[in-house]
XYZ file of C-alpha atoms in Angstrom:
737
model
C 0.204 0.453 -0.101
C 1.059 3.189 -0.697
C 0.028 5.793 1.994
C 0.412 9.186 2.356
C 0.178 11.611 5.460
C -0.017 15.324 4.363
C 2.379 16.344 7.007
C 4.557 18.323 3.756
C 3.518 18.605 0.364
C 3.558 15.097 -1.768
C 6.017 16.463 -4.234
C 7.278 15.351 -7.413
C 4.426 12.731 -9.206
C 2.782 10.725 -11.811
C 0.711 14.334 -13.155
C 3.830 16.213 -12.536
C 5.868 13.678 -14.953
C 3.439 12.512 -17.322
C 2.587 13.943 -21.018
C -0.741 11.970 -21.495
C -2.894 15.024 -22.065
C -6.297 13.858 -20.525
C -6.164 15.555 -16.723
C -8.043 18.221 -16.939
C -9.451 18.586 -20.874
C -13.037 18.880 -20.644
C -14.256 14.966 -21.995
C -17.329 13.371 -21.385
C -19.038 12.373 -18.726
C -17.822 8.193 -19.186
C -21.356 7.538 -17.311
C -22.870 9.985 -19.344
C -24.431 7.539 -22.453
C -25.593 4.770 -19.204
C -27.804 8.255 -17.862
C -29.486 9.327 -20.560
C -30.319 6.297 -22.377
C -31.494 4.335 -18.853
C -29.122 2.159 -18.236
C -27.949 3.256 -15.155
C -30.242 2.057 -12.213
C -30.732 4.408 -9.598
C -31.669 2.853 -5.952
C -34.974 2.677 -6.913
C -35.009 0.794 -10.137
C -32.658 -2.124 -8.498
C -33.697 -5.265 -9.309
C -33.295 -8.124 -6.633
C -33.350 -11.680 -6.672
C -36.300 -11.933 -4.524
C -40.101 -10.977 -5.148
C -40.159 -7.396 -4.244
C -42.523 -5.764 -1.821
C -43.155 -2.644 -0.596
C -42.895 -0.649 2.658
C -44.256 2.855 3.285
C -43.516 4.717 6.040
C -46.528 5.399 8.868
C -45.450 9.164 9.462
C -47.139 11.144 13.053
C -49.495 14.111 12.322
C -48.626 16.083 15.776
C -44.943 17.406 16.636
C -44.662 16.832 20.585
C -46.090 14.262 22.112
C -45.999 10.335 22.488
C -48.131 7.522 20.805
C -50.514 6.364 23.401
C -52.066 3.489 20.715
C -51.700 2.365 17.516
C -54.574 0.736 15.646
C -54.079 -1.505 12.622
C -57.174 -3.260 12.515
C -58.681 -1.825 9.278
C -54.774 -1.709 7.507
C -54.040 -5.363 8.473
C -57.453 -6.585 6.561
C -56.402 -4.887 3.679
C -55.840 -7.502 0.654
C -52.241 -7.592 -0.043
C -50.792 -6.299 3.455
C -47.585 -8.300 4.421
C -46.801 -6.993 6.999
C -47.449 -3.320 10.364
C -44.761 -2.829 11.898
C -44.932 -0.369 14.534
C -43.092 -1.577 17.314
C -39.881 -2.513 16.445
C -37.312 -0.219 18.567
C -34.908 -0.017 15.900
C -37.545 1.960 13.620
C -36.007 5.145 13.153
C -37.493 8.398 13.811
C -35.934 10.379 10.565
C -32.440 10.932 8.792
C -29.612 11.237 11.682
C -29.587 7.506 11.789
C -25.938 8.232 12.912
C -28.722 9.828 15.987
C -30.527 5.992 15.703
C -26.985 4.710 16.798
C -26.814 7.332 19.936
C -30.802 6.098 20.813
C -31.639 3.542 19.360
C -34.693 2.669 21.215
C -37.782 3.701 20.030
C -40.414 4.337 22.452
C -42.788 6.336 21.071
C -41.341 10.146 21.863
C -42.091 12.548 19.754
C -40.331 16.208 18.990
C -41.258 17.289 15.561
C -43.959 16.933 12.663
C -43.745 13.781 10.452
C -41.596 11.531 12.219
C -41.447 7.897 11.351
C -43.413 5.745 13.607
C -43.576 2.765 11.785
C -43.930 1.063 7.938
C -47.051 -0.326 6.127
C -45.184 -3.677 4.142
C -47.469 -5.142 1.115
C -47.539 -6.623 -2.281
C -47.765 -2.998 -3.655
C -46.804 0.364 -3.351
C -50.347 1.843 -3.597
C -51.709 -0.844 -1.539
C -49.208 -0.233 0.831
C -49.638 3.868 0.613
C -53.401 3.061 1.112
C -52.559 0.839 4.274
C -50.403 3.277 6.064
C -52.997 5.744 6.076
C -55.653 3.626 7.628
C -53.693 3.109 10.642
C -55.406 5.038 13.300
C -53.074 6.322 15.807
C -53.886 8.663 19.237
C -51.512 11.139 20.384
C -51.042 12.205 23.741
C -50.382 15.774 22.170
C -47.528 18.558 24.037
C -47.240 22.196 23.534
C -44.481 22.736 21.648
C -41.785 25.307 20.349
C -41.365 26.354 16.850
C -40.398 29.625 16.274
C -36.360 30.724 16.714
C -36.703 34.548 17.740
C -38.918 33.893 20.458
C -37.013 31.039 21.875
C -33.699 32.894 21.817
C -33.764 33.532 25.493
C -32.682 30.007 25.916
C -29.798 30.015 23.122
C -26.987 27.967 23.737
C -23.321 28.085 22.969
C -21.667 26.288 20.293
C -20.592 22.401 21.730
C -17.199 21.681 23.069
C -15.961 20.790 19.767
C -17.329 22.667 17.291
C -16.163 23.072 13.814
C -17.094 26.851 14.371
C -16.685 27.807 18.029
C -17.092 31.179 18.886
C -14.496 33.646 18.018
C -13.685 36.910 19.215
C -10.457 38.914 18.628
C -10.487 42.380 19.820
C -13.440 44.750 20.879
C -15.874 45.002 17.885
C -18.026 47.056 19.713
C -15.000 49.777 20.613
C -14.361 50.154 16.760
C -17.682 50.173 15.759
C -18.204 52.819 18.528
C -15.461 55.245 17.333
C -15.287 53.861 13.468
C -16.035 56.997 11.247
C -18.027 54.377 9.252
C -20.034 51.852 9.706
C -22.938 49.250 9.231
C -24.923 47.359 11.823
C -27.583 45.085 9.699
C -29.831 42.506 10.542
C -30.450 39.697 7.763
C -32.443 36.684 7.895
C -32.519 33.506 5.402
C -35.048 30.625 5.665
C -35.631 26.780 6.165
C -33.705 25.140 2.818
C -34.771 21.724 2.300
C -32.584 19.552 0.152
C -35.436 18.620 -2.617
C -33.010 16.387 -4.514
C -34.841 14.795 -7.853
C -33.857 11.819 -6.849
C -36.122 10.251 -4.327
C -34.850 9.202 -1.125
C -34.869 4.920 -2.168
C -33.452 1.724 -0.692
C -34.033 -1.941 -1.424
C -33.313 -4.278 0.817
C -32.809 -7.649 0.899
C -31.168 -10.814 3.376
C -29.445 -13.480 2.620
C -29.454 -15.994 6.615
C -28.498 -12.870 8.346
C -26.585 -11.089 5.705
C -28.082 -8.077 4.173
C -27.505 -6.582 0.890
C -28.832 -2.865 0.966
C -29.507 -0.429 -2.811
C -29.406 2.625 -1.373
C -28.204 6.461 -1.932
C -25.975 6.741 0.114
C -23.128 9.705 -0.534
C -20.293 8.485 2.282
C -20.384 4.652 2.480
C -17.605 4.619 5.296
C -19.292 6.342 7.714
C -22.685 4.830 6.954
C -22.420 0.757 7.560
C -21.384 1.158 10.977
C -24.003 3.127 11.937
C -26.628 1.142 10.438
C -24.816 -2.256 11.320
C -25.319 -0.494 15.057
C -28.942 0.561 14.030
C -30.131 -3.321 13.214
C -27.954 -5.130 15.893
C -25.468 -7.130 13.146
C -21.610 -7.013 12.561
C -20.441 -4.283 9.929
C -19.397 -7.192 8.168
C -22.451 -8.876 7.553
C -24.084 -5.678 5.330
C -23.024 -5.179 1.697
C -24.291 -1.400 0.645
C -24.257 -1.219 -3.559
C -24.495 2.832 -4.283
C -23.352 2.876 -7.834
C -25.727 5.852 -8.949
C -26.901 8.898 -6.971
C -29.354 11.843 -7.998
C -28.930 14.055 -6.011
C -26.887 14.228 -2.929
C -25.385 17.390 -1.750
C -25.833 16.649 2.377
C -28.816 14.900 2.173
C -28.161 11.495 1.520
C -25.471 10.143 4.516
C -28.391 7.897 5.134
C -31.903 8.449 5.289
C -34.395 6.476 7.622
C -35.445 4.908 4.088
C -32.460 2.755 4.199
C -33.717 1.012 8.107
C -36.814 0.768 7.258
C -36.064 -1.332 4.102
C -34.106 -3.611 5.921
C -36.071 -4.436 9.366
C -39.487 -4.592 6.383
C -37.039 -6.892 4.635
C -36.412 -9.604 7.450
C -39.861 -9.029 8.569
C -41.731 -10.014 5.796
C -38.633 -12.972 4.614
C -38.551 -10.506 0.959
C -36.705 -8.135 -0.887
C -38.088 -4.237 0.150
C -38.293 -0.841 -1.494
C -38.653 1.795 0.881
C -39.138 4.619 -1.093
C -40.367 8.384 0.971
C -42.623 10.559 -0.314
C -41.566 14.031 -1.444
C -44.262 15.438 1.962
C -42.475 12.771 4.020
C -39.063 13.480 3.087
C -39.713 17.537 4.151
C -39.798 16.077 7.807
C -37.909 12.731 8.050
C -34.318 14.418 6.408
C -33.468 16.600 7.632
C -32.746 20.606 6.581
C -30.961 23.889 6.890
C -32.247 25.872 9.810
C -33.155 29.194 9.675
C -30.756 31.971 10.350
C -30.746 35.648 11.493
C -27.463 37.054 11.560
C -26.806 40.782 12.793
C -23.754 41.910 10.856
C -21.777 44.925 11.981
C -18.876 46.448 10.063
C -16.698 49.441 10.431
C -14.052 51.506 8.381
C -12.294 54.347 7.953
C -12.881 56.819 5.312
C -10.030 55.219 2.761
C -12.368 51.973 2.870
C -10.052 49.779 5.484
C -12.222 47.889 7.663
C -11.309 47.979 11.484
C -14.456 45.649 12.326
C -16.139 43.227 11.299
C -18.671 40.776 12.907
C -20.908 38.200 12.752
C -23.155 36.950 15.162
C -26.047 34.422 14.310
C -29.351 32.570 15.614
C -30.252 29.190 13.950
C -32.162 26.445 15.331
C -31.889 22.781 15.863
C -34.117 20.229 16.862
C -33.812 19.253 20.546
C -31.610 16.747 21.531
C -28.587 17.625 17.769
C -25.931 19.477 18.231
C -25.218 19.745 14.568
C -25.840 23.501 14.084
C -25.288 26.177 10.805
C -21.637 27.443 10.476
C -22.937 30.417 9.371
C -19.779 32.608 9.718
C -17.831 29.882 7.861
C -16.486 31.709 4.737
C -16.192 35.276 6.858
C -13.229 33.449 8.954
C -10.107 33.969 6.223
C -11.807 36.477 4.173
C -10.999 40.097 4.852
C -8.116 42.036 7.026
C -10.362 43.605 9.967
C -8.073 43.366 12.974
C -11.306 43.154 15.692
C -13.235 40.420 15.043
C -16.295 38.717 16.059
C -18.271 35.641 14.759
C -20.935 34.056 17.421
C -23.209 31.534 17.082
C -26.741 30.963 18.971
C -28.720 27.285 18.674
C -31.784 27.146 19.869
C -33.445 24.672 20.127
C -37.373 23.567 18.973
C -39.655 20.902 17.923
C -38.464 21.184 14.005
C -37.750 18.998 11.254
C -33.904 18.316 12.415
C -30.822 20.466 10.976
C -28.213 18.876 8.944
C -25.718 19.787 6.042
C -27.149 20.888 3.087
C -25.172 22.161 -0.401
C -22.896 24.909 1.485
C -23.704 24.518 4.367
C -22.370 27.983 6.594
C -20.673 30.037 3.587
C -24.626 29.239 1.394
C -26.529 31.778 3.750
C -23.387 33.746 5.467
C -21.603 35.157 2.426
C -25.471 36.183 1.353
C -25.271 38.700 5.061
C -22.265 39.349 4.611
C -21.457 40.071 0.724
C -24.725 42.765 1.028
C -23.346 44.015 3.779
C -20.155 44.675 2.165
C -21.986 46.161 -0.589
C -23.999 48.275 1.867
C -20.658 49.725 3.587
C -19.052 50.219 0.436
C -22.045 52.575 -0.558
C -21.533 54.350 2.087
C -17.975 54.902 2.167
C -18.540 55.907 -2.044
C -16.401 52.876 -2.958
C -17.176 50.649 -5.772
C -17.407 47.287 -3.823
C -14.348 45.708 -6.165
C -11.975 48.421 -4.483
C -13.447 48.109 -1.297
C -12.789 44.344 -1.428
C -9.548 45.062 -2.760
C -8.118 47.302 0.256
C -9.046 44.925 2.560
C -7.169 41.566 0.878
C -5.023 40.259 3.460
C -1.585 38.699 3.493
C -2.220 35.690 5.571
C -5.535 34.507 7.520
C -6.832 37.259 9.553
C -8.464 34.571 12.026
C -5.771 32.696 12.306
C -2.519 34.266 11.430
C -1.805 31.420 8.943
C -0.577 31.517 5.797
C -2.336 30.839 2.417
C -2.290 27.229 0.880
C -3.004 29.986 -2.451
C -5.298 32.488 -3.284
C -6.444 34.511 -6.493
C -8.886 35.804 -5.225
C -7.689 39.364 -6.491
C -7.117 37.996 -10.152
C -10.836 36.588 -9.829
C -11.943 40.143 -8.982
C -10.013 41.918 -12.258
C -10.712 38.980 -14.524
C -14.035 38.792 -13.895
C -14.960 42.744 -13.955
C -13.375 42.747 -17.927
C -15.532 40.077 -18.683
C -18.333 41.157 -16.909
C -18.060 44.683 -17.861
C -18.371 45.710 -14.612
C -16.891 49.404 -15.472
C -20.482 49.670 -17.357
C -21.780 49.869 -13.928
C -23.549 53.262 -12.221
C -22.715 53.890 -8.988
C -26.260 55.510 -7.832
C -29.066 53.125 -7.969
C -31.853 53.502 -10.746
C -30.173 55.135 -13.472
C -30.185 52.547 -16.642
C -33.983 51.510 -17.582
C -34.906 50.211 -20.617
C -38.987 50.376 -20.950
C -40.764 49.155 -17.811
C -37.432 47.473 -16.367
C -34.856 48.494 -14.274
C -31.264 47.299 -15.001
C -28.627 46.890 -11.844
C -25.227 45.250 -11.629
C -24.180 43.760 -8.328
C -21.301 41.822 -7.029
C -19.947 40.034 -4.494
C -17.402 37.394 -3.360
C -17.383 33.620 -3.041
C -15.366 31.808 -0.559
C -15.615 27.940 1.033
C -13.347 26.245 3.101
C -11.172 23.385 2.189
C -11.309 20.001 3.241
C -9.153 16.513 2.606
C -10.530 13.703 3.890
C -9.027 10.307 4.284
C -9.308 7.796 1.008
C -8.115 4.808 -0.023
C -8.759 3.623 -3.572
C -6.997 0.108 -5.568
C -5.981 0.331 -9.035
C -5.455 -3.083 -11.470
C -3.612 -2.545 -14.361
C -4.749 -5.903 -16.559
C -2.225 -7.832 -19.101
C -4.502 -6.235 -21.186
C -2.920 -3.020 -20.387
C -6.199 -1.279 -18.522
C -6.881 0.049 -14.902
C -9.243 -1.045 -13.418
C -10.021 1.642 -10.521
C -11.927 0.342 -7.812
C -13.391 2.196 -4.363
C -16.199 2.806 -2.200
C -16.193 6.638 -3.298
C -19.935 7.637 -4.924
C -20.689 10.099 -8.151
C -23.509 11.917 -7.027
C -23.750 13.823 -10.083
C -20.796 15.303 -10.146
C -18.526 13.199 -12.466
C -16.242 11.080 -9.771
C -16.455 8.637 -12.211
C -14.489 10.478 -14.870
C -12.423 12.257 -13.110
C -10.804 9.529 -11.529
C -10.654 7.912 -14.618
C -8.630 11.218 -16.152
C -6.180 11.091 -13.042
C -5.657 7.079 -13.649
C -5.172 7.357 -17.146
C -2.624 9.804 -16.780
C -0.392 8.983 -14.855
C -0.363 5.336 -16.206
C 0.140 6.954 -19.472
C -3.461 5.206 -21.329
C -6.519 6.503 -23.266
C -8.966 6.818 -20.994
C -11.052 4.079 -22.510
C -8.402 1.769 -20.935
C -9.511 2.708 -17.935
C -12.615 1.150 -16.012
C -13.841 3.007 -12.667
C -16.180 1.085 -10.318
C -17.778 2.945 -7.208
C -20.302 2.949 -4.312
C -19.553 -0.801 -3.403
C -19.456 -0.692 0.136
C -16.695 -4.301 -0.214
C -14.871 -1.912 -2.457
C -11.744 0.374 -0.363
C -12.996 3.298 1.935
C -12.676 6.434 -0.452
C -12.920 9.543 0.541
C -17.096 10.115 -0.413
C -19.321 12.532 -1.764
C -19.780 15.354 0.183
C -18.249 19.000 1.710
C -16.196 19.293 -1.421
C -14.100 16.953 -0.717
C -14.488 14.156 -2.376
C -12.367 14.737 -5.854
C -9.308 16.033 -4.333
C -9.132 13.166 -1.659
C -10.276 10.397 -3.453
C -8.203 11.973 -6.987
C -5.327 11.422 -4.305
C -5.782 7.854 -3.877
C -5.874 7.002 -6.317
C -2.854 8.890 -8.078
C -0.885 7.348 -4.749
C -2.084 3.493 -6.057
C -1.045 4.068 -9.090
C 2.050 5.579 -8.280
C 3.091 1.895 -7.023
C 2.343 0.595 -9.744
C 4.477 2.794 -11.862
C 7.189 2.072 -9.450
C 6.696 -1.743 -10.423
C 6.457 -0.757 -14.146
C 9.880 1.360 -14.124
C 11.744 -1.737 -12.751
C 10.353 -4.158 -15.286
C 11.920 -1.510 -17.772
C 15.064 -1.310 -15.914
C 14.553 2.363 -15.630
C 13.336 4.910 -12.505
C 10.157 6.699 -12.133
C 11.460 9.744 -13.221
C 13.781 8.916 -16.615
C 10.214 6.185 -18.017
C 7.521 8.389 -20.138
C 4.102 6.383 -19.599
C 1.904 7.851 -23.230
C -0.408 6.101 -25.586
C -0.491 2.184 -23.856
C 3.477 2.097 -23.438
C 5.963 2.882 -21.593
C 9.348 4.517 -23.005
C 12.606 4.239 -20.994
C 16.273 4.561 -23.375
C 15.773 2.909 -26.345
C 12.958 0.543 -25.802
C 9.451 1.315 -25.853
C 6.951 -1.570 -24.473
C 3.130 -1.801 -25.104
C 2.099 -1.932 -21.146
C 0.214 -4.779 -21.210
C 3.185 -6.860 -22.393
C 4.952 -5.071 -19.168
C 2.286 -6.041 -17.173
C 2.899 -9.997 -18.479
C 0.586 -13.026 -17.364
C -0.775 -11.296 -13.820
C -1.826 -7.834 -13.374
C -0.109 -5.833 -11.227
C -2.508 -4.187 -8.348
C -1.692 -1.238 -5.737
C -3.286 0.628 -2.692
C -2.762 3.957 -2.424
C -4.472 5.350 0.969
C -4.295 9.558 1.494
C -4.706 11.273 5.084
C -5.205 14.723 5.846
C -1.563 16.225 8.015
C -0.110 18.965 9.192
C -0.661 20.373 6.660
C -4.105 21.277 6.887
C -3.234 22.470 9.917
C -0.373 24.981 8.824
C -2.008 26.413 6.356
C -5.011 28.546 5.948
C -7.111 26.298 2.861
C -10.311 27.364 0.757
C -11.252 28.719 -2.480
C -12.523 31.571 -3.372
C -14.323 33.268 -6.581
C -16.247 36.628 -7.883
C -19.631 36.442 -8.572
C -21.367 38.678 -10.945
C -25.077 39.686 -11.682
C -26.784 41.599 -13.865
C -31.045 41.867 -12.888
C -33.626 43.544 -14.861
C -36.980 44.887 -11.982
C -39.750 45.909 -13.250
C -40.795 49.437 -12.283
C -45.214 48.746 -12.186
C -44.598 45.019 -10.734
C -41.363 44.636 -8.795
C -40.735 40.890 -10.154
C -37.085 40.732 -10.466
C -35.706 38.780 -13.563
C -31.532 37.828 -13.431
C -30.579 38.337 -17.086
C -26.408 37.202 -16.104
C -24.680 35.567 -13.713
C -21.248 35.241 -14.125
C -18.139 33.505 -11.805
C -14.496 33.386 -12.034
C -13.069 30.792 -9.857
C -9.701 29.830 -7.650
C -9.912 25.903 -6.641
C -6.641 24.600 -7.310
C -6.175 22.259 -10.100
C -9.157 21.677 -12.813
C -9.118 17.919 -13.231
C -11.908 18.288 -15.847
C -12.417 21.307 -17.579
C -16.224 20.609 -18.236
C -18.061 18.674 -15.118
C -15.652 22.013 -13.443
C -17.794 24.310 -15.151
C -21.109 22.617 -14.626
C -20.465 21.891 -10.746
C -20.082 26.235 -11.048
C -22.663 26.419 -12.903
C -24.724 23.874 -11.120
C -23.916 25.887 -7.556
C -24.790 29.067 -8.943
C -28.315 27.877 -9.652
C -28.593 27.288 -6.415
C -27.703 30.770 -5.471
C -30.584 32.324 -7.685
C -32.805 29.964 -5.913
C -31.950 31.516 -1.996
C -32.084 34.519 -3.341
C -35.149 34.288 -4.895
C -36.899 31.229 -4.912
C -36.205 28.994 -2.231
C -37.678 29.319 1.104
C -39.480 26.390 3.466
C -42.466 27.912 5.185
C -43.171 26.732 8.775
C -46.823 26.897 10.345
C -45.988 27.779 14.078
C -49.101 26.519 15.428
C -48.199 23.046 14.710
C -44.527 22.827 13.264
C -44.825 21.394 10.020
C -44.268 22.288 6.710
C -46.673 24.007 4.865
C -45.549 23.957 1.516
C -44.089 20.077 1.620
C -44.033 19.909 -2.517
C -42.345 20.771 -5.282
C -45.443 22.735 -6.354
C -45.029 24.632 -3.388
C -41.650 24.688 -2.979
C -40.171 26.733 -5.539
C -36.677 26.484 -6.765
C -35.465 28.177 -10.151
C -36.679 26.247 -13.221
C -35.642 26.790 -16.966
C -37.160 30.388 -16.983
C -35.769 31.255 -14.296
C -32.031 30.947 -14.880
C -30.416 32.901 -17.881
C -26.960 31.915 -19.697
C -24.708 31.573 -16.919
C -20.790 31.923 -17.698
C -18.271 30.331 -15.092
C -14.672 30.831 -15.736
C -11.557 29.641 -13.271
C -8.041 31.030 -12.573
C -6.422 28.155 -11.895
C -3.344 27.542 -9.334
C -1.950 23.600 -8.679
C -2.454 24.044 -4.752
C 0.313 21.425 -3.130
C -0.109 22.381 0.264
C -4.042 20.774 -0.653
C -3.513 17.669 -2.007
C -1.377 15.720 -4.058
C -3.350 16.058 -6.943
C -3.441 20.086 -6.585
C -7.315 20.384 -6.135
C -9.382 21.743 -4.044
C -13.132 21.478 -3.594
C -15.936 23.462 -5.819
C -19.172 21.906 -6.050
C -20.438 24.170 -3.101
C -18.275 27.121 -4.113
C -20.326 28.302 -6.621
C -23.450 28.940 -4.718
C -21.458 31.139 -2.309
C -21.441 34.757 -2.901
C -24.477 34.069 -5.981
C -27.341 35.299 -3.002
C -25.742 38.472 -2.586
C -24.366 39.550 -5.808
C -28.310 39.573 -7.023
C -29.632 41.167 -4.171
C -26.645 43.814 -4.674
C -27.815 44.044 -8.497
C -31.514 44.462 -7.237
C -30.611 47.339 -5.073
C -27.947 48.828 -8.119
C -31.168 48.669 -10.603
C -34.320 49.835 -8.627
C -32.854 51.598 -4.840
C -34.261 48.956 -2.038
C -32.472 46.731 -0.488
C -33.425 43.417 0.465
C -32.555 42.007 3.962
C -34.867 38.933 3.944
C -34.440 35.928 2.136
C -36.144 35.159 -0.737
C -36.496 38.018 -1.853
C -40.348 38.386 -2.950
C -42.267 41.302 -4.153
C -44.096 42.471 -1.474
C -40.323 43.325 -0.212
C -39.923 45.569 -3.052
C -43.301 46.787 -4.534
C -44.241 48.632 -2.019
C -40.674 50.673 -1.980
C -39.881 51.158 -5.735
C -39.758 55.284 -7.137
C -42.780 56.536 -8.590
C -43.029 55.542 -12.079
């Protein structure tokens, strides 16, 4: 095994020696044809060995209290019903099956609306659904807490060891009190849900005491031990398959459908499929909490920040520790000697909060970057100039050097491409008929992580490389980029690489989450290739540095030998393992960018139309130009949705979401999304990972909402501080026609 811990830079490796010219190219996704033709099977489409039965979750219709009694007589009498399970202590109440591991007994206590109480199993989905609705449940109902601000008196500080503890450096209050120019503004963001296109679904099948589970699981290595603990079986008795995932981004680390399917299949002795309905997943799969952010900024007349503070109030379900790390993006962004980033967590009887699409930066950067625009206006400075004045030489919170940081280049390139010099500083200056036109910008920032990851690479006598890892692909192009890394390192055509993902029997990959998947899993593949290259070099009588691998051949000295011939009769196999180390503590590692938006605001109706979006990003090595651009564009669409559309509305009387479907939970559709441009300032970051790449998927979300908000202000002079921006926030404040 080739194992490396990032206590230092890896140094020269196959990618620095390679000449194949595959890595970085915009190669079409190698799984693309399978997906568009339907050959790629997702969790709900898998075909188990036995006759399939169907499960449907029974969910609570009250938020707080307990189950007094369950009457299953009417449901049990329906033809086709195989089982009704409400008394199994392993039943998960919600998506955090990690919580099920911590609190394994299901005792009927209810802490939020829509909690899972049981499951009906039947010969068809329709019968299972009807029977679940026929189960009669009597509750002991109690009063719940559903309003964050109304209950902020009981707010708690972050728990010990939290990813984002409270940080206070210097005296912010004094700096703001004496500052010539300052802003002190409160912003709010609503609850968000994942709403992935693919439903949360699983198929479970038992063979004696061994379980095979097909599911949509982003991070295998974290899921299988928890599932084993939840079911009370050894982890080696579980085989999980998740070859394709139709969108995840935090929501599919192991939903309740996985445990429900396993329990139901064990009960009826047949494979069982459980797919949560859209309405169910709003409450049984965690979402993003609401946030209430007070942002304070102070500066000298020439724009030098003297203080910055982002103090937030967020909510979380009772009994859970996670909280939205709102200020995460702000920590390393701007130089200000007095700094304060705090969070207060209010525990409520609401759906659990968890990681949703760039936790922290997605909503925190909306507020911070809108406040930066407000202060730039107060200073009468161009927003880009203001930000450049406050560019730090080192991380202003930790004092660490940046691994790489090309933010200034992102500003300059973005301004040039977007035509920023045409922006009018005074709002309302540009009009086209009934439409007021405005330009806005914002900074994008996202922390960078490296995760433990292991991969196996096997080079066959046919000159084909086989890559195996339980790493997953949530639609981001993992199959393709891992194939490109292996092809580049081993000098193979891309067609000579086979990638197998999403199988828990394979080595433990990083998994998809936190934007760490590509760099982490890619580095483990690279390390495995390094061992294979060393063996090939030995057989060529050369060193790796003296050997060239290209187009399926090894070249050294005066010899040119096909790789298959060099391999011989038996495959060459190697395992690569990467681990985070001292580099993650020695350097401030992040990704950055500049977001630009042009909007049109209707002068009569207040309707907002985004006409242009453009982002320029700094995220290390670009592994595939096409998939990278697609990820950036996808993130920017999410940011547009946060600005104008997305909000899960909680009924303060019941604790239930009132818009729990895609008809009422609004997300951007094609008509809402303009042509989007995404560009990259590429600099390989050798401090971050051996492959030199950094996270990209969630960076694209960051800052977009603020850029659109700032553009709306530039168009019509209306400053919105509560998202999403709706007509009622804009219309009353529009200037007279």
